[in-house]
Coordinates of C-alpha atoms in Angstrom, one line a residue:
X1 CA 116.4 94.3 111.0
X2 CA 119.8 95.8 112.3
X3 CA 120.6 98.7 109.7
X4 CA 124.1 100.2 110.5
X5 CA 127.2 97.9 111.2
X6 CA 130.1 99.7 112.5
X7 CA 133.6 97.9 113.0
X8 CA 134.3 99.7 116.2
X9 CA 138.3 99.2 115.7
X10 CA 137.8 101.4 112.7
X11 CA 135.1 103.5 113.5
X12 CA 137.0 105.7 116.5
X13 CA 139.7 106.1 114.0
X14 CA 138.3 107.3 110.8
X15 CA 134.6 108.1 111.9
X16 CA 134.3 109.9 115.4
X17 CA 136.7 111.2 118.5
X18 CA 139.8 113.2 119.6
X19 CA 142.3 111.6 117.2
X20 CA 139.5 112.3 114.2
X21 CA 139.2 115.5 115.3
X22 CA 143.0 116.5 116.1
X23 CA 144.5 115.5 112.6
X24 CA 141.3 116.5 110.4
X25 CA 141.9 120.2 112.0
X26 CA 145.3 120.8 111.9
X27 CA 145.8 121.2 108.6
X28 CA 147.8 119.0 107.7
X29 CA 145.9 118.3 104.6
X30 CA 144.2 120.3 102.0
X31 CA 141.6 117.2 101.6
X32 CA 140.1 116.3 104.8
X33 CA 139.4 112.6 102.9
X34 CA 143.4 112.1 102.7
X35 CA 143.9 110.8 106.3
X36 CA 140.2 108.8 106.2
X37 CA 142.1 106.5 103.6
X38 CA 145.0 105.9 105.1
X39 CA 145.4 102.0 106.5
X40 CA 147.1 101.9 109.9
X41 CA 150.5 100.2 110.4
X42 CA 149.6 98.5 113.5
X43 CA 146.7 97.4 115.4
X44 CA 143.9 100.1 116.5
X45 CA 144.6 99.6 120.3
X46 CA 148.6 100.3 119.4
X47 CA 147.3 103.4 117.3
X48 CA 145.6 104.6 120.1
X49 CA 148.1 104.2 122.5
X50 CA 150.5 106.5 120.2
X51 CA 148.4 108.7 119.9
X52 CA 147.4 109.6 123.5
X53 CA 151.4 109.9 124.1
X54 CA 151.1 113.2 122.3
X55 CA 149.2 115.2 125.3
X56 CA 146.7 117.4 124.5
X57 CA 147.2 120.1 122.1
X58 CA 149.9 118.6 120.2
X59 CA 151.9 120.3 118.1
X60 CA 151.5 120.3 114.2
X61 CA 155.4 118.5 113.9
X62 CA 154.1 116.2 116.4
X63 CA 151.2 115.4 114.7
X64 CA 152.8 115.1 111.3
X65 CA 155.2 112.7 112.9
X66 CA 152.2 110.7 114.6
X67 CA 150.8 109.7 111.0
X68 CA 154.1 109.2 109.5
X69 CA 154.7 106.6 112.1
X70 CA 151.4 105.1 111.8
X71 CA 149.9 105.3 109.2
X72 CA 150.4 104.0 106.1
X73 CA 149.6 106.6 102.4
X74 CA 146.4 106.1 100.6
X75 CA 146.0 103.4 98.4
X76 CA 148.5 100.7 100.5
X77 CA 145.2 98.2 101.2
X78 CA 144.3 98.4 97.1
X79 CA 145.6 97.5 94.4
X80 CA 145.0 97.3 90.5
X81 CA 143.3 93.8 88.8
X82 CA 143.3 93.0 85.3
X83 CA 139.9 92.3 84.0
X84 CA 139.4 89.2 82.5
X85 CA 136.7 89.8 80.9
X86 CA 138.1 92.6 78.8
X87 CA 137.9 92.6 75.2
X88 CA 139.4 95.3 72.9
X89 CA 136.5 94.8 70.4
X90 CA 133.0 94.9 72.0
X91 CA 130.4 94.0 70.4
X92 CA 128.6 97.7 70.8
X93 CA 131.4 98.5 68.7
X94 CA 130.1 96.8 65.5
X95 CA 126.9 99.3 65.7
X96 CA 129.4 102.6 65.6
X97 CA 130.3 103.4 61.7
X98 CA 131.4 106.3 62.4
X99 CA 135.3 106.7 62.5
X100 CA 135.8 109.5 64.8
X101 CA 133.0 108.0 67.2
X102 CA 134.3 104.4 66.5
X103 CA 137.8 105.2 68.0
X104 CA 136.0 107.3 70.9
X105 CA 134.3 103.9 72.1
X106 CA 137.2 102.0 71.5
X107 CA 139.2 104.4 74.2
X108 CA 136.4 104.4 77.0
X109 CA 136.8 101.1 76.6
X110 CA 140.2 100.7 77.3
X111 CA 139.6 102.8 80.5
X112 CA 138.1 99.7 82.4
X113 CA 141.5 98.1 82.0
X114 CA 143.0 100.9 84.3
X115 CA 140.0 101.1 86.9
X116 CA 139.1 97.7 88.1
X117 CA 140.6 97.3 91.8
X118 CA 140.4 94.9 94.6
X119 CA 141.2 95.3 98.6
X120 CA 144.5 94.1 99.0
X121 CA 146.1 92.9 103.1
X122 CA 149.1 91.9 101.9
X123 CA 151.3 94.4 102.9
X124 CA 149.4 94.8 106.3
X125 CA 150.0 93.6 109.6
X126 CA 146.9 90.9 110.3
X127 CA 145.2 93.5 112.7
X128 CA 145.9 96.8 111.0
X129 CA 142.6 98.9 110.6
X130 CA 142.0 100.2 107.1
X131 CA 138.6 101.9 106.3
X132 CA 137.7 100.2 103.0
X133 CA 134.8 98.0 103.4
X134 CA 135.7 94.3 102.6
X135 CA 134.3 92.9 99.7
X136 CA 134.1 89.7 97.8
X137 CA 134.8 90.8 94.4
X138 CA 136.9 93.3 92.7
X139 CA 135.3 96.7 92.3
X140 CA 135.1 99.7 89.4
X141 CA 136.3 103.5 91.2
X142 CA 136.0 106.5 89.7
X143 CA 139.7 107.6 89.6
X144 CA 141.4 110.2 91.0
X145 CA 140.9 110.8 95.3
X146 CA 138.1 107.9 95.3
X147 CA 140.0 104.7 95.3
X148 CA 136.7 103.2 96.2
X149 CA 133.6 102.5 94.7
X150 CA 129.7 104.3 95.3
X151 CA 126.5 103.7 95.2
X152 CA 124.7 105.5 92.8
X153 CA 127.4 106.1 90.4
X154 CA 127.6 101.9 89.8
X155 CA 124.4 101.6 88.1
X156 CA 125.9 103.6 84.9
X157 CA 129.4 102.0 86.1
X158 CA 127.4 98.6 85.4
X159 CA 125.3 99.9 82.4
X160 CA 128.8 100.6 80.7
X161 CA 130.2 97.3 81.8
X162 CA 127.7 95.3 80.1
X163 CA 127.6 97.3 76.8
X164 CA 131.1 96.5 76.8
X165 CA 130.4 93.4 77.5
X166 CA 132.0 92.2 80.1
X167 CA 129.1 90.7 82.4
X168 CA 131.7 88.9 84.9
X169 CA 132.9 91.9 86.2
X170 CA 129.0 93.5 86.3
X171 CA 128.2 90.3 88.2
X172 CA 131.0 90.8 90.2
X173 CA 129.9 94.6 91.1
X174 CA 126.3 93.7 92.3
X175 CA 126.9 90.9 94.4
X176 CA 128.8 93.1 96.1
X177 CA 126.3 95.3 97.1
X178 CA 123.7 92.4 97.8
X179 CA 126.4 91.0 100.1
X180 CA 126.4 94.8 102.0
X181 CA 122.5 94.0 102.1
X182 CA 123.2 91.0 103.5
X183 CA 125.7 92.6 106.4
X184 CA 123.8 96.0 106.9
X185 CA 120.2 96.2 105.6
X186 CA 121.2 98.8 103.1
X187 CA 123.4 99.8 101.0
X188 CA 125.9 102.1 102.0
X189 CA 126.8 105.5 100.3
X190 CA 129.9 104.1 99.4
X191 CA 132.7 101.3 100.5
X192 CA 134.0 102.7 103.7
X193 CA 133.2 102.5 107.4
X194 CA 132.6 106.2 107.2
X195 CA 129.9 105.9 104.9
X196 CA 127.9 103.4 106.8
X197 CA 125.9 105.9 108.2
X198 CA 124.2 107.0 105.1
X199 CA 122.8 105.9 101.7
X200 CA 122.4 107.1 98.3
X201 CA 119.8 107.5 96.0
X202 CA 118.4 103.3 95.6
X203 CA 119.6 102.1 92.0
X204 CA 120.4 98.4 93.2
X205 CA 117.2 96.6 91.6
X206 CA 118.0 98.7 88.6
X207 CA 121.0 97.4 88.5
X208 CA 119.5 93.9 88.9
X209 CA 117.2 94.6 86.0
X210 CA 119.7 95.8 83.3
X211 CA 121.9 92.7 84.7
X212 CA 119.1 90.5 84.2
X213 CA 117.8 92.0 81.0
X214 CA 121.7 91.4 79.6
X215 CA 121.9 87.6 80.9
X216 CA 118.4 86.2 81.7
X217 CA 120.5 84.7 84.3
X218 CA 117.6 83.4 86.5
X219 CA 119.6 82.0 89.7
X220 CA 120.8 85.0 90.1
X221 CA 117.6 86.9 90.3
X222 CA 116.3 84.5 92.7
X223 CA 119.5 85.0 95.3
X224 CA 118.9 89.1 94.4
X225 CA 115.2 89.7 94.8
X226 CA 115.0 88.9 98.5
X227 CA 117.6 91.3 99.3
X228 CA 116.0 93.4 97.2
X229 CA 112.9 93.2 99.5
X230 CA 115.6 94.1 102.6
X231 CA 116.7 97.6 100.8
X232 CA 113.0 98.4 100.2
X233 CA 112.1 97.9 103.7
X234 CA 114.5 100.1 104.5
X235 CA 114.0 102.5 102.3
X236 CA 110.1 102.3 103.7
X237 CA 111.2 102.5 107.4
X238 CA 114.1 104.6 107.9
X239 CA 114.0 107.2 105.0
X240 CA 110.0 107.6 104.7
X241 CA 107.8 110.7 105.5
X242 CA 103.7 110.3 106.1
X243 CA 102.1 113.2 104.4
X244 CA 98.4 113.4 104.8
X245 CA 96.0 114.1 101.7
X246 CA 94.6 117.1 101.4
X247 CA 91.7 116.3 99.6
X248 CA 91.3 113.2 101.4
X249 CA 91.8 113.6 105.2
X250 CA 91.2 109.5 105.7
X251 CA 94.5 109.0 103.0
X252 CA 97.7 109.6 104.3
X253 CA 100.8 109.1 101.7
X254 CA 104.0 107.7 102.5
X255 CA 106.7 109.7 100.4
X256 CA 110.5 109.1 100.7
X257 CA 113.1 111.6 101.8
X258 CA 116.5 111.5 102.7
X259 CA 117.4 111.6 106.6
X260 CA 120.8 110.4 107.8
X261 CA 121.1 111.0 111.2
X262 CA 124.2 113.1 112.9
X263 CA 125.7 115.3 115.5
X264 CA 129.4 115.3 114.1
X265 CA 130.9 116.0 110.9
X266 CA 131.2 113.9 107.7
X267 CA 134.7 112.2 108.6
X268 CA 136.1 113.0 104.8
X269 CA 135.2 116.3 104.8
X270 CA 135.9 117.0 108.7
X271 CA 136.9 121.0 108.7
X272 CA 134.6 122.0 106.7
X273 CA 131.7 120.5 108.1
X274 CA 132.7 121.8 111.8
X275 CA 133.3 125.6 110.1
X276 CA 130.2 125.6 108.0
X277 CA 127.9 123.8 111.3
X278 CA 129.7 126.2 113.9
X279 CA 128.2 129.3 111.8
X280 CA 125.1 128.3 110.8
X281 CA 124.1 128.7 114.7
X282 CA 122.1 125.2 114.7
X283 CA 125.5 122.6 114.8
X284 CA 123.4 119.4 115.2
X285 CA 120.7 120.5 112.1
X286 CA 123.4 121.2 109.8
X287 CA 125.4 117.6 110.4
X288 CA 122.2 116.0 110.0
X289 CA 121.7 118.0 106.7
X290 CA 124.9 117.8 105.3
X291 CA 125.3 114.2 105.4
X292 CA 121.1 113.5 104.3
X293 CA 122.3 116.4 101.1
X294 CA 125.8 113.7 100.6
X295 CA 123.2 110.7 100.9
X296 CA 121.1 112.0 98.0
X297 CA 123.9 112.3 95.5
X298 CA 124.0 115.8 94.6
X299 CA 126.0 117.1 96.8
X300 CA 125.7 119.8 96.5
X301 CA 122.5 121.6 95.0
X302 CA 120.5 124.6 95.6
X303 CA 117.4 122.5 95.6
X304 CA 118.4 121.9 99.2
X305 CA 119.1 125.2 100.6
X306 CA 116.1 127.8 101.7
X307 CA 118.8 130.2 100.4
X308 CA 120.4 128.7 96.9
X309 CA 123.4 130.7 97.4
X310 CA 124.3 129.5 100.6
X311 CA 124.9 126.0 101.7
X312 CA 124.7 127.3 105.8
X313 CA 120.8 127.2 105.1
X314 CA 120.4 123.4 104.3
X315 CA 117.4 121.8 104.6
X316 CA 116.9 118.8 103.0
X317 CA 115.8 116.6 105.8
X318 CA 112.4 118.4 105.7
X319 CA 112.3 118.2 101.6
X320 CA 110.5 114.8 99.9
X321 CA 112.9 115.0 96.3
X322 CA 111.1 114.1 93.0
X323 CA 113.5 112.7 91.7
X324 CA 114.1 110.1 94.9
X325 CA 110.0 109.2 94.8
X326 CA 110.4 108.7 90.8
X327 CA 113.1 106.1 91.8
X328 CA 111.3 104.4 94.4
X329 CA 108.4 104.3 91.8
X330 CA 110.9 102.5 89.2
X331 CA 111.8 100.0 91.9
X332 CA 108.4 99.3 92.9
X333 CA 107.9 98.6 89.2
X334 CA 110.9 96.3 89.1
X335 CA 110.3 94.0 92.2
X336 CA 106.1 94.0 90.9
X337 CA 107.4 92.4 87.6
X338 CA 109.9 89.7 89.0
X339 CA 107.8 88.6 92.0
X340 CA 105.3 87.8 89.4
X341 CA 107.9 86.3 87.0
X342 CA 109.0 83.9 89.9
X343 CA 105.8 83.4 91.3
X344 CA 106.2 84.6 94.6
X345 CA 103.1 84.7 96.6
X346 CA 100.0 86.3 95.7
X347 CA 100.4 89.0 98.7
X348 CA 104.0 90.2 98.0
X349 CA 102.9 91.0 94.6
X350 CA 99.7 92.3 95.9
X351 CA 102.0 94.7 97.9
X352 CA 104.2 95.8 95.2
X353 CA 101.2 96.8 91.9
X354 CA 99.6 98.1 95.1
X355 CA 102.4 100.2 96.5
X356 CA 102.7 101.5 92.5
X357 CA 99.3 102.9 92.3
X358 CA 99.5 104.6 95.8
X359 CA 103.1 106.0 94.5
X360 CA 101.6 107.5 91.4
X361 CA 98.5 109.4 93.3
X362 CA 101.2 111.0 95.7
X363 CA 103.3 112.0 93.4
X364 CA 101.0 113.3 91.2
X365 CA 99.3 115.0 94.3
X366 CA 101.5 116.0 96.5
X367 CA 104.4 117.1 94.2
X368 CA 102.6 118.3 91.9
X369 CA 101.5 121.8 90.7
X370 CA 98.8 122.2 88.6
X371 CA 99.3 126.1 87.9
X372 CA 102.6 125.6 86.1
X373 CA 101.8 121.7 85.1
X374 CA 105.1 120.4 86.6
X375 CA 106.2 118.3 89.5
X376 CA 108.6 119.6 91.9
X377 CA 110.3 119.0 95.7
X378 CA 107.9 119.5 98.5
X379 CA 109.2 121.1 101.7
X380 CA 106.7 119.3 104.1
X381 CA 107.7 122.1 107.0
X382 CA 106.9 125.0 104.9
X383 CA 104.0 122.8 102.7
X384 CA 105.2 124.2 99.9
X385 CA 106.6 122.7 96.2
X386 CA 110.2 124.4 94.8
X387 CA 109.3 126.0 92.1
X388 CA 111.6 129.0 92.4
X389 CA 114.0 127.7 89.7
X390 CA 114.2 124.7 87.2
X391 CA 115.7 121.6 87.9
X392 CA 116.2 118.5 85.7
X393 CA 115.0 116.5 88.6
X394 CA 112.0 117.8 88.2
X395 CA 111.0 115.6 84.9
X396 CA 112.1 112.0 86.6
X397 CA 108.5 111.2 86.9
X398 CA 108.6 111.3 83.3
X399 CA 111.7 108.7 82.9
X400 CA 109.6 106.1 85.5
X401 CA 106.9 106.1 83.4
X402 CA 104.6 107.5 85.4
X403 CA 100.9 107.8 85.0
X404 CA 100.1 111.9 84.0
X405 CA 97.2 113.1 86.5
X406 CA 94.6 112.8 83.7
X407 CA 94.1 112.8 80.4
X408 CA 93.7 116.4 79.4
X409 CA 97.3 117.1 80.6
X410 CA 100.3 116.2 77.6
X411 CA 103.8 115.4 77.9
X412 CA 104.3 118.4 75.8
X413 CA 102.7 120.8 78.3
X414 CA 105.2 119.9 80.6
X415 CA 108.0 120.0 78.7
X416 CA 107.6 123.6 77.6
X417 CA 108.8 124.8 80.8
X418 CA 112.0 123.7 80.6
X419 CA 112.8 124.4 77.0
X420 CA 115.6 126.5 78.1
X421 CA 117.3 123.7 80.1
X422 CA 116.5 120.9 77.1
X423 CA 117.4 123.0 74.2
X424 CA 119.6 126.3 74.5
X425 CA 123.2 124.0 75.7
X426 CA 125.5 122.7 73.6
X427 CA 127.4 120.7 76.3
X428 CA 124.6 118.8 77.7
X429 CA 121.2 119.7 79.9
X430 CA 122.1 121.6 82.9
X431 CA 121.2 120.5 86.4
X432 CA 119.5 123.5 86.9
X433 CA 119.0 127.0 86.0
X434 CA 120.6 128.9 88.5
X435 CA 124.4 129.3 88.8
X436 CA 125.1 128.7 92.7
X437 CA 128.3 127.4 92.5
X438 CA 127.9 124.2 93.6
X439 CA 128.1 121.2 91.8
X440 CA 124.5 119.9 91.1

């Protein structure tokens, strides 16, 4: 298996070389994404050619007058679609008797009206390069600067489709992924060619099981599950870490982690990448670690630095995340169930109840700690868990239904540790108990 498809065309435009590196530092822009997302006028070789005409060092005007010629503004290769499987009564609405809550569901609702887009050439030139990632259906973005959709944010994207009930447009949302499973062996963080060199935390056969859950739609399972198989090989190849037992030296654990490989910045956030790498005084650790801590979905979050004030000291290809394992365990869980509810053979589900139970022991044994009766990261280089603070993360064994360690230990006596993150906001629970001004 292939994992990472580049279009080349695109690729030495919005994700490596001079004319990446020329515009993203001159700036131009105060968000290093604005000139990622902007389709070209004419054909990559034409771009090119344009572009070498400014000599080296160009000047800013020069530069300035270089995109204007060029390049299209953000937001020419999309455009809006009308659901049309939008209804102004769902049926979740029924449940809601409360007035004041009743008219708050009725206006999220209306917000998938105004977010549903689709990729749209027709005011292109047949060989202009854009950077969205073509896809088959129209697609759910989260507003604002990302006029494309993500990974990890879908699955509640799709959990809120189908309470609404529009399943056409969930449908719609998956395939899309599957078909990027089909093309790359993965899915990618999110739908542009700069974001095929990465992942985000794996929610796709979650999304499959609240889709399926929804619709008992059984052809579609059957297309999904195989693909399904793909990402988990993945997953079990390319982000996976072999930690040996230490009460059984003959066991060895395979734990997953997240490690995107990299020796240049992350295109849409260019400048600061090349600042932050050039003074951490290890360039080609910190890409690596930037774009691993923007594959995990918190981006960014003290549990990845070995300082949690300062994001120079990230580390997170060297940390296996509780929270990733907890989702790997769900997925297991997931594929288990449905290869035995379409009777695949007797060794892939073999493989899956058996890659459950060797889940739960590492879990419970290597990220475990049995002095404070919580799980937590583990920072294989330093062999050490992350205790130093509390992080929500640090419960998802919990929400995969995990197995406790044994029978004397209670869900209670883990809870109690994190009373103050469960109990003492009014807002919501925290992502953590430590204000290091980043956003996870």
């Amino acid at each position: 298996m292939k994992f990472y498809f580049f279009k080349a065309s695109a690729s030495k435009i919005y994700c490596t070389g001079e004319l990446l590196h020329v515009i993203q530092m001159s700036d131009l822009f105060m968000d290093s994404k604005t000139f990622v997302d902007m389709p070209t006028k004419y054909d990559d070789k034409i771009v090119m050619e344009n572009f070498g005409k400014l000599g080296k060092n160009p000047a800013k005007a020069d530069i300035e007058r270089f995109l204007k010629d060029n390049f299209h503004p953000i937001g020419h290769d999309v455009s809006i679609v009308e659901p049309s499987d939008w209804t102004r009564k769902p049926s979740f609405l029924s449940k809601v008797a409360d007035e004041s809550l009743h008219e708050f569901g009725e206006s999220l609702n209306f917000k998938w009206k105004n977010l549903l887009r689709k990729q749209d050439k027709s005011k292109m030139c047949s060989k202009c390069i854009t950077s969205v990632i073509e896809t088959s259906n129209p697609f759910i973005v989260p507003g604002g600067r990302f006029i494309e959709y993500y990974y990890w944010d879908t699955y509640w994207v799709i959990d809120g489709l189908l309470s609404s009930d529009m399943v056409q447009t969930a449908h719609g949302l998956i395939r899309n992924f599957l078909e990027m499973v089909e093309l790359n062996g993965f899915v990618p963080n999110g739908a542009r060619v700069y974001y095929l060199n990465r992942s985000q935390p794996p929610l796709l056969a979650q999304m499959v099981d609240i889709y399926f859950k929804k619709t008992r739609d059984l052809d579609f399972l059957k297309y999904a599950l195989n693909l399904l198989d793909i990402e988990y090989a993945f997953w079990m190849s390319e982000r996976v870490y072999h930690h040996k037992s230490e009460r059984d030296e003959s066991k060895v654990f395979a734990l997953n982690l997240y490690n995107a490989k990299s020796t240049e910045p992350r295109p849409e956030s260019y400048k600061e990448d090349y600042i932050n790498a050039r003074e951490s005084g290890n360039e080609t650790n910190y890409y690596s670690n930037i774009i691993s801590a923007a594959e995990s979905g918190w981006d960014f979050s003290s549990r990845w630095f070995n300082d949690p004030m300062d994001i120079k000291t990230i580390a997170i290809s060297q940390i296996l995340p509780v929270d990733l394992n907890s989702i790997m365990l769900k997925n297991e869980k997931i594929l288990y169930e449905y290869h035995k509810l379409l009777q695949s053979s007797s060794d892939k589900i073999e493989f899956y109840r058996q890659a459950i139970e060797d889940r739960e022991e590492a879990i419970n044994e290597v990220l475990w700690d049995d002095k404070l009766n919580t799980w937590a990261d583990f920072n294989y280089a330093t062999n050490k868990l992350n205790t130093r603070h509390l992080y929500i993360s640090d419960l998802s064994p919990l929400w995969a239904g995990i197995k406790l360690k044994n029978e004397h230990i209670r869900v209670e006596d883990i809870l109690v540790r994190y009373n103050s993150l469960l109990m003492d906001y009014k807002s919501g629970i925290p992502a953590s108990n430590i204000f290091s001004q980043q956003q996870w």
